[in-house]
């Protein structure tokens, strides 16, 4: 029976399809990861993924905000084609990478942050936070209802990820989305990590006091300023005793311009520059303590993988749904196309195929994630997906025709933080941003001015560069089929969800 023998040898020669462990946090900036050169913290376990695999330096969100980025990751499509330009409910009947992986024989699971307003589709198992979820004693829900989990959300999501992987069917490769709430606002650390940062002084970025000279009105009009827009709630200030109901809510939502607090055992009133510096420290200590818990838990997950014999052929990805401002340009939050918000950290380990300690500067976008997952599973990228697989890049064979520029568009205007609608293009060396509702432009030379402080849009010496970037912007806009179908559109359906009733025990 020679045909049987040849079939058997072919099967033996074909490498098993890899498992995929896709770890994603919410709002984690790459400038708070030590392998990306952080000046503010150390993340040994994230670094371990990079050291044993690859660090990608130019992976960007196409619309830097939570729900839209998640919809793009699932579908491989820009916001205007997946129907989620702002906080819209995700139409789960559309094709997605998890559905295709499941059909291709993968065991698929999603644990933790979801934030898409509709239940996960294409998963053998899911257990998710309702909406944003909370940090302490969070509720999660699955198809049978909700339950309260005692403890800290980052630990719980890791526990549930490991439990789910332990009881997965062993005859299939797995696709596991382990997605964290941290370090999203309200930046609530657990006690252990709060204590680690309580007495540290975090260095300030050099452009914390950016005066926005030469820039458009967009930066001056935003309401995401560390100095002016953090509320008493964000700053974890204790309300006066006896305050309750709407009065308490109003007190907590106030953005204080003076603060009474205890410093070194002495009660002190802070105003002006002293208060500004204190607000930055307050924000950063909490944010970084949340990140540290994620790092510890990634270590726990990597250790479990390695001792379970899964290291060699499991692709471990660490990323965040977008970047975040950690005081650069005086900002917190994301939304803007500036680097700190646009860039997604992207670390990947796959010992069977990726050379340890490698890096890539290929321009990647979050539309590339779905094609990458499908490629790992031996599946073709559907024609209507707008990304390309990272797998050749990981293997050191970047295709010669890889993209030289990426297209970005932010819609939520009017919206939270008063961030102006804009679209733009980023190349390896330059960025052009068009605040189209205001008809104002910014252009940056990212090589000479990586902090994006000098708008060269009106510089006569940059005229040719600006013209070429405009042409590229229009070409890309057309290529990705953005015909302004969502310009000015505010959706009725929101991604806000309540937890369903408790599960029956
Ligand atoms: Ca986010």
Short mmCIF file of C-alpha atoms and ligand atoms in Angstrom, two decimals:
data_model
loop_
_atom_site.label_atom_id
_atom_site.label_comp_id
_atom_site.label_asym_id
_atom_site.label_seq_id
_atom_site.Cartn_x
_atom_site.Cartn_y
_atom_site.Cartn_z
CA UNK A 1 0.00 0.00 0.00
CA UNK A 2 2.49 2.67 -1.08
CA UNK A 3 -0.09 5.49 -1.07
CA UNK A 4 -0.69 4.90 2.66
CA UNK A 5 3.01 5.03 3.39
CA UNK A 6 3.46 8.28 1.47
CA UNK A 7 0.47 9.83 3.24
CA UNK A 8 1.88 8.83 6.59
CA UNK A 9 5.33 10.25 5.83
CA UNK A 10 3.81 13.49 4.54
CA UNK A 11 1.84 13.82 7.77
CA UNK A 12 4.97 13.20 9.81
CA UNK A 13 6.93 15.80 7.85
CA UNK A 14 4.29 18.53 8.14
CA UNK A 15 4.91 20.56 11.30
CA UNK A 16 1.98 20.81 13.66
CA UNK A 17 0.13 24.10 13.44
CA UNK A 18 1.18 26.31 16.32
CA UNK A 19 -0.93 27.26 19.31
CA UNK A 20 -1.62 31.00 19.59
CA UNK A 21 -1.66 32.76 22.95
CA UNK A 22 -2.73 36.33 22.24
CA UNK A 23 -2.23 38.47 25.35
CA UNK A 24 -3.56 42.01 25.04
CA UNK A 25 -3.84 44.80 27.58
CA UNK A 26 -5.86 48.00 27.42
CA UNK A 27 -4.01 51.32 27.02
CA UNK A 28 -0.47 50.07 27.65
CA UNK A 29 2.08 52.45 26.13
CA UNK A 30 5.29 51.00 24.73
CA UNK A 31 7.20 53.75 26.58
CA UNK A 32 6.27 51.85 29.77
CA UNK A 33 7.99 48.63 28.67
CA UNK A 34 11.70 48.31 29.38
CA UNK A 35 12.62 46.50 26.15
CA UNK A 36 11.22 49.54 24.30
CA UNK A 37 13.55 51.79 26.28
CA UNK A 38 11.26 52.81 29.14
CA UNK A 39 12.65 55.51 31.42
CA UNK A 40 9.93 54.94 34.01
CA UNK A 41 9.74 51.19 34.80
CA UNK A 42 11.12 47.68 34.35
CA UNK A 43 9.06 44.89 32.77
CA UNK A 44 11.25 41.75 32.92
CA UNK A 45 8.56 39.34 31.73
CA UNK A 46 7.49 41.37 28.70
CA UNK A 47 11.19 41.75 27.95
CA UNK A 48 11.51 37.97 28.16
CA UNK A 49 9.09 37.58 25.22
CA UNK A 50 11.23 40.00 23.19
CA UNK A 51 14.50 38.38 24.28
CA UNK A 52 13.29 34.90 23.34
CA UNK A 53 11.49 36.19 20.22
CA UNK A 54 10.93 39.44 18.32
CA UNK A 55 10.19 43.07 19.17
CA UNK A 56 8.26 44.90 16.46
CA UNK A 57 8.91 48.65 16.58
CA UNK A 58 6.36 50.01 14.12
CA UNK A 59 3.00 48.42 14.73
CA UNK A 60 0.21 51.02 14.75
CA UNK A 61 -3.46 51.27 15.62
CA UNK A 62 -5.56 52.51 12.70
CA UNK A 63 -8.01 54.29 15.06
CA UNK A 64 -6.49 54.69 18.50
CA UNK A 65 -9.37 53.89 20.82
CA UNK A 66 -10.53 50.72 22.60
CA UNK A 67 -13.64 49.33 20.89
CA UNK A 68 -12.65 50.28 17.31
CA UNK A 69 -9.19 48.69 17.69
CA UNK A 70 -10.74 45.47 18.99
CA UNK A 71 -13.19 45.33 16.06
CA UNK A 72 -10.31 45.86 13.62
CA UNK A 73 -8.27 43.10 15.27
CA UNK A 74 -11.13 40.59 14.95
CA UNK A 75 -12.06 41.46 11.35
CA UNK A 76 -8.82 42.57 9.70
CA UNK A 77 -10.69 45.66 8.47
CA UNK A 78 -10.61 49.40 9.06
CA UNK A 79 -13.34 50.97 11.22
CA UNK A 80 -15.33 52.25 8.23
CA UNK A 81 -15.68 48.69 6.90
CA UNK A 82 -16.36 46.82 10.17
CA UNK A 83 -18.98 49.31 11.37
CA UNK A 84 -17.16 50.34 14.57
CA UNK A 85 -15.72 53.88 14.14
CA UNK A 86 -16.48 54.89 17.76
CA UNK A 87 -18.11 52.93 20.60
CA UNK A 88 -20.63 51.18 18.37
CA UNK A 89 -21.95 47.74 19.17
CA UNK A 90 -19.97 45.19 17.11
CA UNK A 91 -22.13 43.24 14.67
CA UNK A 92 -20.98 39.74 15.62
CA UNK A 93 -22.60 38.16 12.55
CA UNK A 94 -19.74 39.42 10.35
CA UNK A 95 -16.77 37.19 9.46
CA UNK A 96 -13.91 37.23 11.97
CA UNK A 97 -10.56 35.56 12.57
CA UNK A 98 -11.81 33.52 15.58
CA UNK A 99 -14.70 32.10 13.50
CA UNK A 100 -12.32 31.11 10.73
CA UNK A 101 -9.82 29.59 13.17
CA UNK A 102 -12.59 27.59 14.79
CA UNK A 103 -13.71 26.32 11.37
CA UNK A 104 -10.09 25.45 10.59
CA UNK A 105 -9.97 23.13 13.60
CA UNK A 106 -8.62 25.37 16.34
CA UNK A 107 -9.97 25.37 19.89
CA UNK A 108 -10.84 29.04 20.41
CA UNK A 109 -11.30 30.89 23.72
CA UNK A 110 -11.58 34.49 24.96
CA UNK A 111 -11.00 35.53 28.58
CA UNK A 112 -11.24 39.00 30.14
CA UNK A 113 -11.73 42.35 28.45
CA UNK A 114 -14.01 42.29 25.41
CA UNK A 115 -15.80 45.66 25.23
CA UNK A 116 -17.58 45.18 21.92
CA UNK A 117 -21.19 45.39 23.09
CA UNK A 118 -22.19 42.03 21.61
CA UNK A 119 -21.29 38.55 22.84
CA UNK A 120 -18.22 36.81 21.42
CA UNK A 121 -18.91 34.67 18.35
CA UNK A 122 -16.60 31.97 17.01
CA UNK A 123 -15.35 30.82 20.41
CA UNK A 124 -15.60 27.38 21.97
CA UNK A 125 -15.38 29.06 25.36
CA UNK A 126 -15.56 32.65 26.55
CA UNK A 127 -15.77 34.40 29.93
CA UNK A 128 -15.60 38.18 29.73
CA UNK A 129 -15.91 41.43 31.66
CA UNK A 130 -19.09 43.42 31.02
CA UNK A 131 -18.10 46.67 29.27
CA UNK A 132 -15.01 48.16 30.88
CA UNK A 133 -15.13 45.81 33.88
CA UNK A 134 -13.73 46.72 37.29
CA UNK A 135 -10.38 46.09 39.01
CA UNK A 136 -11.42 44.55 42.35
CA UNK A 137 -13.80 41.60 42.76
CA UNK A 138 -14.86 41.88 39.09
CA UNK A 139 -17.92 40.31 37.53
CA UNK A 140 -17.30 38.17 34.45
CA UNK A 141 -19.95 36.45 32.39
CA UNK A 142 -20.16 33.51 30.01
CA UNK A 143 -23.01 32.05 27.96
CA UNK A 144 -24.70 30.82 31.17
CA UNK A 145 -24.64 34.12 33.09
CA UNK A 146 -22.39 36.10 35.40
CA UNK A 147 -20.37 35.51 38.56
CA UNK A 148 -18.32 37.66 40.94
CA UNK A 149 -14.66 36.65 41.15
CA UNK A 150 -12.99 37.62 44.41
CA UNK A 151 -9.60 39.23 43.93
CA UNK A 152 -7.72 41.50 41.51
CA UNK A 153 -8.77 41.47 37.88
CA UNK A 154 -5.31 40.91 36.32
CA UNK A 155 -4.65 37.86 38.56
CA UNK A 156 -8.14 36.50 37.88
CA UNK A 157 -7.86 36.78 34.08
CA UNK A 158 -4.52 34.95 34.21
CA UNK A 159 -5.95 32.23 36.49
CA UNK A 160 -8.92 31.73 34.16
CA UNK A 161 -6.60 31.63 31.13
CA UNK A 162 -4.47 28.88 32.68
CA UNK A 163 -7.54 26.92 33.87
CA UNK A 164 -9.09 27.10 30.39
CA UNK A 165 -5.86 25.97 28.75
CA UNK A 166 -5.55 23.06 31.19
CA UNK A 167 -8.95 21.68 30.27
CA UNK A 168 -8.75 22.39 26.52
CA UNK A 169 -9.13 19.47 24.10
CA UNK A 170 -5.54 18.25 23.61
CA UNK A 171 -6.10 16.99 20.06
CA UNK A 172 -6.45 20.52 18.63
CA UNK A 173 -4.18 23.56 18.49
CA UNK A 174 -5.56 26.46 20.53
CA UNK A 175 -6.22 30.15 19.92
CA UNK A 176 -6.50 31.89 23.29
CA UNK A 177 -7.29 35.58 23.69
CA UNK A 178 -6.20 36.52 27.22
CA UNK A 179 -7.21 40.16 27.37
CA UNK A 180 -6.69 42.41 30.36
CA UNK A 181 -8.52 45.43 31.68
CA UNK A 182 -5.27 46.87 33.03
CA UNK A 183 -3.81 49.44 32.82
CA UNK A 184 -7.00 51.28 31.69
CA UNK A 185 -8.44 54.17 33.69
CA UNK A 186 -9.26 54.21 36.71
CA UNK A 187 -5.64 52.91 37.09
CA UNK A 188 -6.42 51.02 40.30
CA UNK A 189 -3.45 48.91 41.43
CA UNK A 190 -3.49 46.00 43.84
CA UNK A 191 -1.87 46.61 47.24
CA UNK A 192 1.39 44.81 46.48
CA UNK A 193 2.16 46.89 43.42
CA UNK A 194 0.78 50.13 44.84
CA UNK A 195 3.34 49.79 47.63
CA UNK A 196 6.14 49.21 45.07
CA UNK A 197 5.53 52.63 43.50
CA UNK A 198 4.26 54.62 46.49
CA UNK A 199 7.56 56.37 47.19
CA UNK A 200 9.13 56.46 43.74
CA UNK A 201 9.61 59.68 41.86
CA UNK A 202 8.83 59.02 38.21
CA UNK A 203 10.92 61.07 35.74
CA UNK A 204 8.86 63.56 33.72
CA UNK A 205 8.94 63.50 29.92
CA UNK A 206 10.78 66.54 28.57
CA UNK A 207 7.64 67.76 26.75
CA UNK A 208 5.29 67.47 29.75
CA UNK A 209 4.95 71.28 29.60
CA UNK A 210 4.55 71.47 25.80
CA UNK A 211 3.23 74.98 24.95
CA UNK A 212 1.80 73.76 21.59
CA UNK A 213 3.52 76.56 19.69
CA UNK A 214 3.23 76.12 15.93
CA UNK A 215 0.65 73.35 16.22
CA UNK A 216 -3.04 73.44 15.20
CA UNK A 217 -5.94 74.26 17.54
CA UNK A 218 -6.52 70.55 18.20
CA UNK A 219 -3.89 70.28 20.94
CA UNK A 220 -5.06 73.49 22.61
CA UNK A 221 -8.70 72.39 22.62
CA UNK A 222 -8.26 68.84 23.95
CA UNK A 223 -9.45 67.88 27.41
CA UNK A 224 -7.01 65.09 28.16
CA UNK A 225 -4.43 67.14 30.01
CA UNK A 226 -2.62 65.69 33.03
CA UNK A 227 -2.57 69.11 34.69
CA UNK A 228 -6.14 70.21 33.93
CA UNK A 229 -8.40 67.22 33.30
CA UNK A 230 -7.69 64.54 35.90
CA UNK A 231 -10.62 64.36 38.32
CA UNK A 232 -10.54 63.86 42.07
CA UNK A 233 -11.63 60.29 41.32
CA UNK A 234 -8.66 59.79 38.95
CA UNK A 235 -6.35 61.25 41.58
CA UNK A 236 -7.77 58.90 44.26
CA UNK A 237 -8.58 61.77 46.61
CA UNK A 238 -10.68 60.85 49.64
CA UNK A 239 -14.05 62.64 49.76
CA UNK A 240 -15.11 64.58 52.88
CA UNK A 241 -16.97 62.36 55.35
CA UNK A 242 -20.75 62.27 54.99
CA UNK A 243 -20.86 63.12 51.29
CA UNK A 244 -23.18 60.78 49.35
CA UNK A 245 -25.31 60.42 46.22
CA UNK A 246 -25.17 63.09 43.50
CA UNK A 247 -23.12 65.44 45.72
CA UNK A 248 -20.44 62.76 46.12
CA UNK A 249 -20.48 62.06 42.39
CA UNK A 250 -20.07 65.73 41.62
CA UNK A 251 -17.21 66.03 44.13
CA UNK A 252 -15.40 63.06 42.57
CA UNK A 253 -15.88 64.33 39.00
CA UNK A 254 -14.46 67.76 39.78
CA UNK A 255 -11.06 68.58 38.26
CA UNK A 256 -9.32 70.20 41.23
CA UNK A 257 -7.06 73.27 40.96
CA UNK A 258 -6.01 72.88 44.58
CA UNK A 259 -5.49 69.72 46.57
CA UNK A 260 -4.97 69.10 50.28
CA UNK A 261 -2.88 66.02 50.86
CA UNK A 262 -0.43 64.49 53.29
CA UNK A 263 3.19 64.59 52.17
CA UNK A 264 5.82 63.05 54.48
CA UNK A 265 3.38 63.03 57.38
CA UNK A 266 2.49 66.71 56.96
CA UNK A 267 -0.85 68.00 55.65
CA UNK A 268 -0.20 70.31 52.72
CA UNK A 269 -2.18 72.43 50.29
CA UNK A 270 -0.87 72.11 46.73
CA UNK A 271 -1.51 74.66 43.97
CA UNK A 272 0.14 75.77 40.73
CA UNK A 273 3.29 74.05 39.52
CA UNK A 274 3.63 72.01 42.70
CA UNK A 275 0.14 70.61 42.15
CA UNK A 276 0.89 69.89 38.48
CA UNK A 277 3.98 67.89 39.42
CA UNK A 278 2.03 66.03 42.10
CA UNK A 279 -0.76 65.15 39.63
CA UNK A 280 1.77 63.66 37.22
CA UNK A 281 3.31 61.52 39.98
CA UNK A 282 -0.10 60.42 41.24
CA UNK A 283 -1.19 59.37 37.73
CA UNK A 284 2.03 57.61 36.83
CA UNK A 285 2.48 55.68 40.07
CA UNK A 286 -0.98 54.14 39.74
CA UNK A 287 -0.60 53.47 36.02
CA UNK A 288 2.82 51.84 36.40
CA UNK A 289 1.69 49.74 39.37
CA UNK A 290 -1.14 48.35 37.18
CA UNK A 291 1.42 47.55 34.46
CA UNK A 292 3.67 45.78 36.99
CA UNK A 293 0.88 43.40 37.92
CA UNK A 294 0.39 42.58 34.22
CA UNK A 295 4.11 41.91 33.92
CA UNK A 296 4.11 39.54 36.91
CA UNK A 297 1.13 37.68 35.49
CA UNK A 298 2.74 37.34 32.06
CA UNK A 299 5.68 35.73 33.85
CA UNK A 300 3.30 33.30 35.52
CA UNK A 301 1.69 32.43 32.18
CA UNK A 302 5.05 31.96 30.40
CA UNK A 303 6.27 29.72 33.25
CA UNK A 304 3.13 27.61 32.99
CA UNK A 305 3.53 27.27 29.21
CA UNK A 306 7.19 26.35 29.52
CA UNK A 307 6.67 23.71 32.23
CA UNK A 308 3.70 22.25 30.32
CA UNK A 309 5.87 21.46 27.29
CA UNK A 310 4.07 24.06 25.17
CA UNK A 311 6.91 26.53 24.72
CA UNK A 312 8.36 25.44 21.39
CA UNK A 313 5.29 25.57 19.19
CA UNK A 314 3.14 28.21 20.88
CA UNK A 315 3.11 31.71 19.42
CA UNK A 316 2.93 34.11 22.40
CA UNK A 317 1.96 37.65 21.46
CA UNK A 318 1.93 40.61 23.82
CA UNK A 319 0.29 43.81 22.63
CA UNK A 320 -2.14 46.54 23.70
CA UNK A 321 -5.25 47.80 21.89
CA UNK A 322 -3.40 51.11 21.32
CA UNK A 323 -0.73 53.23 22.95
CA UNK A 324 -1.18 55.91 25.61
CA UNK A 325 0.21 59.28 26.61
CA UNK A 326 2.26 59.22 29.80
CA UNK A 327 2.56 63.00 30.07
CA UNK A 328 4.03 63.57 26.56
CA UNK A 329 2.58 66.85 25.22
CA UNK A 330 1.06 67.21 28.72
CA UNK A 331 -1.45 64.46 27.93
CA UNK A 332 -2.95 61.27 29.25
CA UNK A 333 -5.30 58.98 27.25
CA UNK A 334 -4.88 58.20 23.52
CA UNK A 335 -6.99 59.12 20.39
CA UNK A 336 -4.45 61.47 18.75
CA UNK A 337 -2.23 60.23 15.93
CA UNK A 338 0.93 61.25 17.79
CA UNK A 339 3.42 58.44 18.29
CA UNK A 340 2.75 57.55 21.93
CA UNK A 341 -0.92 56.89 21.19
CA UNK A 342 -0.53 55.48 17.67
CA UNK A 343 2.11 52.86 18.48
CA UNK A 344 1.04 49.47 19.79
CA UNK A 345 3.66 47.49 21.68
CA UNK A 346 4.11 44.19 19.82
CA UNK A 347 6.25 41.39 21.23
CA UNK A 348 6.13 37.83 19.93
CA UNK A 349 7.82 34.57 20.91
CA UNK A 350 7.71 31.40 18.82
CA UNK A 351 10.88 29.38 19.38
CA UNK A 352 10.08 26.99 16.50
CA UNK A 353 10.27 29.82 13.94
CA UNK A 354 11.47 33.17 15.34
CA UNK A 355 15.11 33.92 16.00
CA UNK A 356 15.59 34.96 19.62
CA UNK A 357 16.34 38.64 20.15
CA UNK A 358 15.28 39.80 16.70
CA UNK A 359 13.57 43.12 15.91
CA UNK A 360 11.56 44.49 13.00
CA UNK A 361 10.87 48.01 11.80
CA UNK A 362 8.27 46.94 9.21
CA UNK A 363 5.18 49.14 9.32
CA UNK A 364 2.42 46.94 10.73
CA UNK A 365 -1.19 47.84 11.52
CA UNK A 366 -3.88 46.17 13.61
CA UNK A 367 -5.60 45.04 10.39
CA UNK A 368 -2.63 42.65 10.06
CA UNK A 369 -3.46 40.63 13.18
CA UNK A 370 -6.33 38.58 11.69
CA UNK A 371 -4.38 37.64 8.52
CA UNK A 372 -1.44 36.67 10.77
CA UNK A 373 -3.58 34.35 12.91
CA UNK A 374 -5.09 32.77 9.79
CA UNK A 375 -1.65 32.28 8.22
CA UNK A 376 -0.45 30.51 11.38
CA UNK A 377 -3.44 28.19 11.02
CA UNK A 378 -2.57 27.50 7.36
CA UNK A 379 -5.50 29.58 6.09
CA UNK A 380 -5.57 32.11 3.26
CA UNK A 381 -6.37 35.75 4.00
CA UNK A 382 -9.86 36.54 2.65
CA UNK A 383 -9.76 39.14 -0.14
CA UNK A 384 -11.76 41.71 1.84
CA UNK A 385 -9.40 41.76 4.81
CA UNK A 386 -7.14 44.83 4.70
CA UNK A 387 -4.03 43.50 6.36
CA UNK A 388 -1.15 41.14 5.63
CA UNK A 389 0.37 38.33 7.65
CA UNK A 390 3.36 39.14 9.89
CA UNK A 391 4.59 35.54 9.67
CA UNK A 392 7.17 36.11 6.86
CA UNK A 393 8.52 39.09 8.82
CA UNK A 394 8.83 36.98 11.96
CA UNK A 395 10.78 34.40 9.95
CA UNK A 396 13.18 37.09 8.71
CA UNK A 397 11.76 37.28 5.18
CA UNK A 398 10.05 40.66 4.94
CA UNK A 399 8.28 40.76 1.54
CA UNK A 400 9.84 43.27 -0.86
CA UNK A 401 6.48 44.89 -1.48
CA UNK A 402 5.64 45.43 2.21
CA UNK A 403 3.73 48.70 2.92
CA UNK A 404 5.77 51.91 3.18
CA UNK A 405 3.04 53.97 4.86
CA UNK A 406 -0.06 53.52 7.00
CA UNK A 407 -3.43 55.28 7.06
CA UNK A 408 -5.07 56.45 10.30
CA UNK A 409 -8.50 57.89 11.12
CA UNK A 410 -10.06 59.01 14.42
CA UNK A 411 -13.80 59.81 14.50
CA UNK A 412 -15.02 60.45 18.04
CA UNK A 413 -15.70 64.22 17.71
CA UNK A 414 -17.69 65.53 19.44
CA UNK A 415 -16.73 63.01 22.09
CA UNK A 416 -14.86 62.35 25.30
CA UNK A 417 -11.84 64.58 25.85
CA UNK A 418 -12.78 66.93 23.02
CA UNK A 419 -10.21 65.30 20.75
CA UNK A 420 -10.66 66.66 17.22
CA UNK A 421 -11.49 64.29 14.36
CA UNK A 422 -8.54 63.70 12.09
CA UNK A 423 -6.95 61.42 9.56
CA UNK A 424 -3.40 61.09 8.41
CA UNK A 425 -0.51 59.12 7.04
CA UNK A 426 2.67 57.86 8.69
CA UNK A 427 5.70 56.73 6.72
CA UNK A 428 9.04 55.47 8.07
CA UNK A 429 10.23 59.07 8.39
CA UNK A 430 7.27 61.47 8.33
CA UNK A 431 3.73 62.05 9.51
CA UNK A 432 0.99 64.22 8.04
CA UNK A 433 -2.18 64.84 10.08
CA UNK A 434 -5.34 66.52 8.75
CA UNK A 435 -7.83 67.86 11.29
CA UNK A 436 -10.48 67.86 8.61
CA UNK A 437 -13.32 69.45 10.57
CA UNK A 438 -11.06 72.45 11.17
CA UNK A 439 -9.21 72.26 7.86
CA UNK A 440 -5.87 72.43 9.72
CA UNK A 441 -2.73 70.41 9.08
CA UNK A 442 0.33 69.23 10.97
CA UNK A 443 3.43 67.64 9.49
CA UNK A 444 6.39 66.15 11.35
CA UNK A 445 9.83 64.90 10.41
CA UNK A 446 10.04 61.92 12.75
CA UNK A 447 13.78 61.48 12.25
CA UNK A 448 14.74 65.05 13.19
CA UNK A 449 11.84 65.54 15.61
CA UNK A 450 10.70 62.23 17.13
CA UNK A 451 8.73 64.04 19.84
CA UNK A 452 6.62 65.83 17.21
CA UNK A 453 7.14 69.35 18.56
CA UNK A 454 7.88 71.18 15.30
CA UNK A 455 5.03 71.39 12.81
CA UNK A 456 6.74 71.83 9.43
CA UNK A 457 3.50 72.04 7.43
CA UNK A 458 4.04 75.72 6.56
CA UNK A 459 7.83 75.51 6.32
CA UNK A 460 8.80 76.46 2.71
CA UNK A 461 11.67 73.95 2.86
CA UNK A 462 9.13 71.15 3.48
CA UNK A 463 6.84 72.06 0.56
CA UNK A 464 7.82 69.07 -1.59
CA UNK A 465 7.62 66.66 1.33
CA UNK A 466 4.18 67.91 2.33
CA UNK A 467 2.92 67.63 -1.26
CA UNK A 468 4.18 64.05 -1.56
CA UNK A 469 2.63 63.11 1.80
CA UNK A 470 -0.72 64.61 0.77
CA UNK A 471 -0.66 62.55 -2.40
CA UNK A 472 0.16 59.42 -0.39
CA UNK A 473 -2.62 60.21 2.11
CA UNK A 474 -5.21 60.46 -0.67
CA UNK A 475 -3.89 57.31 -2.34
CA UNK A 476 -4.13 55.33 0.90
CA UNK A 477 -7.56 56.73 1.76
CA UNK A 478 -8.80 55.44 -1.57
CA UNK A 479 -6.94 52.15 -1.28
CA UNK A 480 -8.54 51.32 2.08
CA UNK A 481 -11.95 52.37 0.67
CA UNK A 482 -12.56 55.23 3.09
CA UNK A 483 -15.09 57.39 1.26
CA UNK A 484 -16.01 59.37 4.41
CA UNK A 485 -18.96 57.07 5.06
CA UNK A 486 -18.68 57.66 8.82
CA UNK A 487 -17.65 61.31 8.80
CA UNK A 488 -19.76 63.13 11.36
CA UNK A 489 -21.70 59.96 12.14
CA UNK A 490 -22.66 59.32 15.75
CA UNK A 491 -24.12 55.86 16.22
CA UNK A 492 -27.26 55.16 18.23
CA UNK A 493 -26.23 51.74 19.46
CA UNK A 494 -23.48 51.75 22.05
CA UNK A 495 -21.04 49.10 23.18
CA UNK A 496 -22.08 49.65 26.79
CA UNK A 497 -23.40 46.44 28.37
CA UNK A 498 -24.67 45.34 31.77
CA UNK A 499 -23.69 41.98 33.18
CA UNK A 500 -26.41 39.35 32.70
CA UNK A 501 -28.01 37.69 35.78
CA UNK A 502 -25.86 35.33 37.90
CA UNK A 503 -25.09 31.84 36.65
CA UNK A 504 -27.09 29.05 38.26
CA UNK A 505 -24.69 26.99 40.37
CA1 LIG B 1 -7.77 50.95 25.03
#
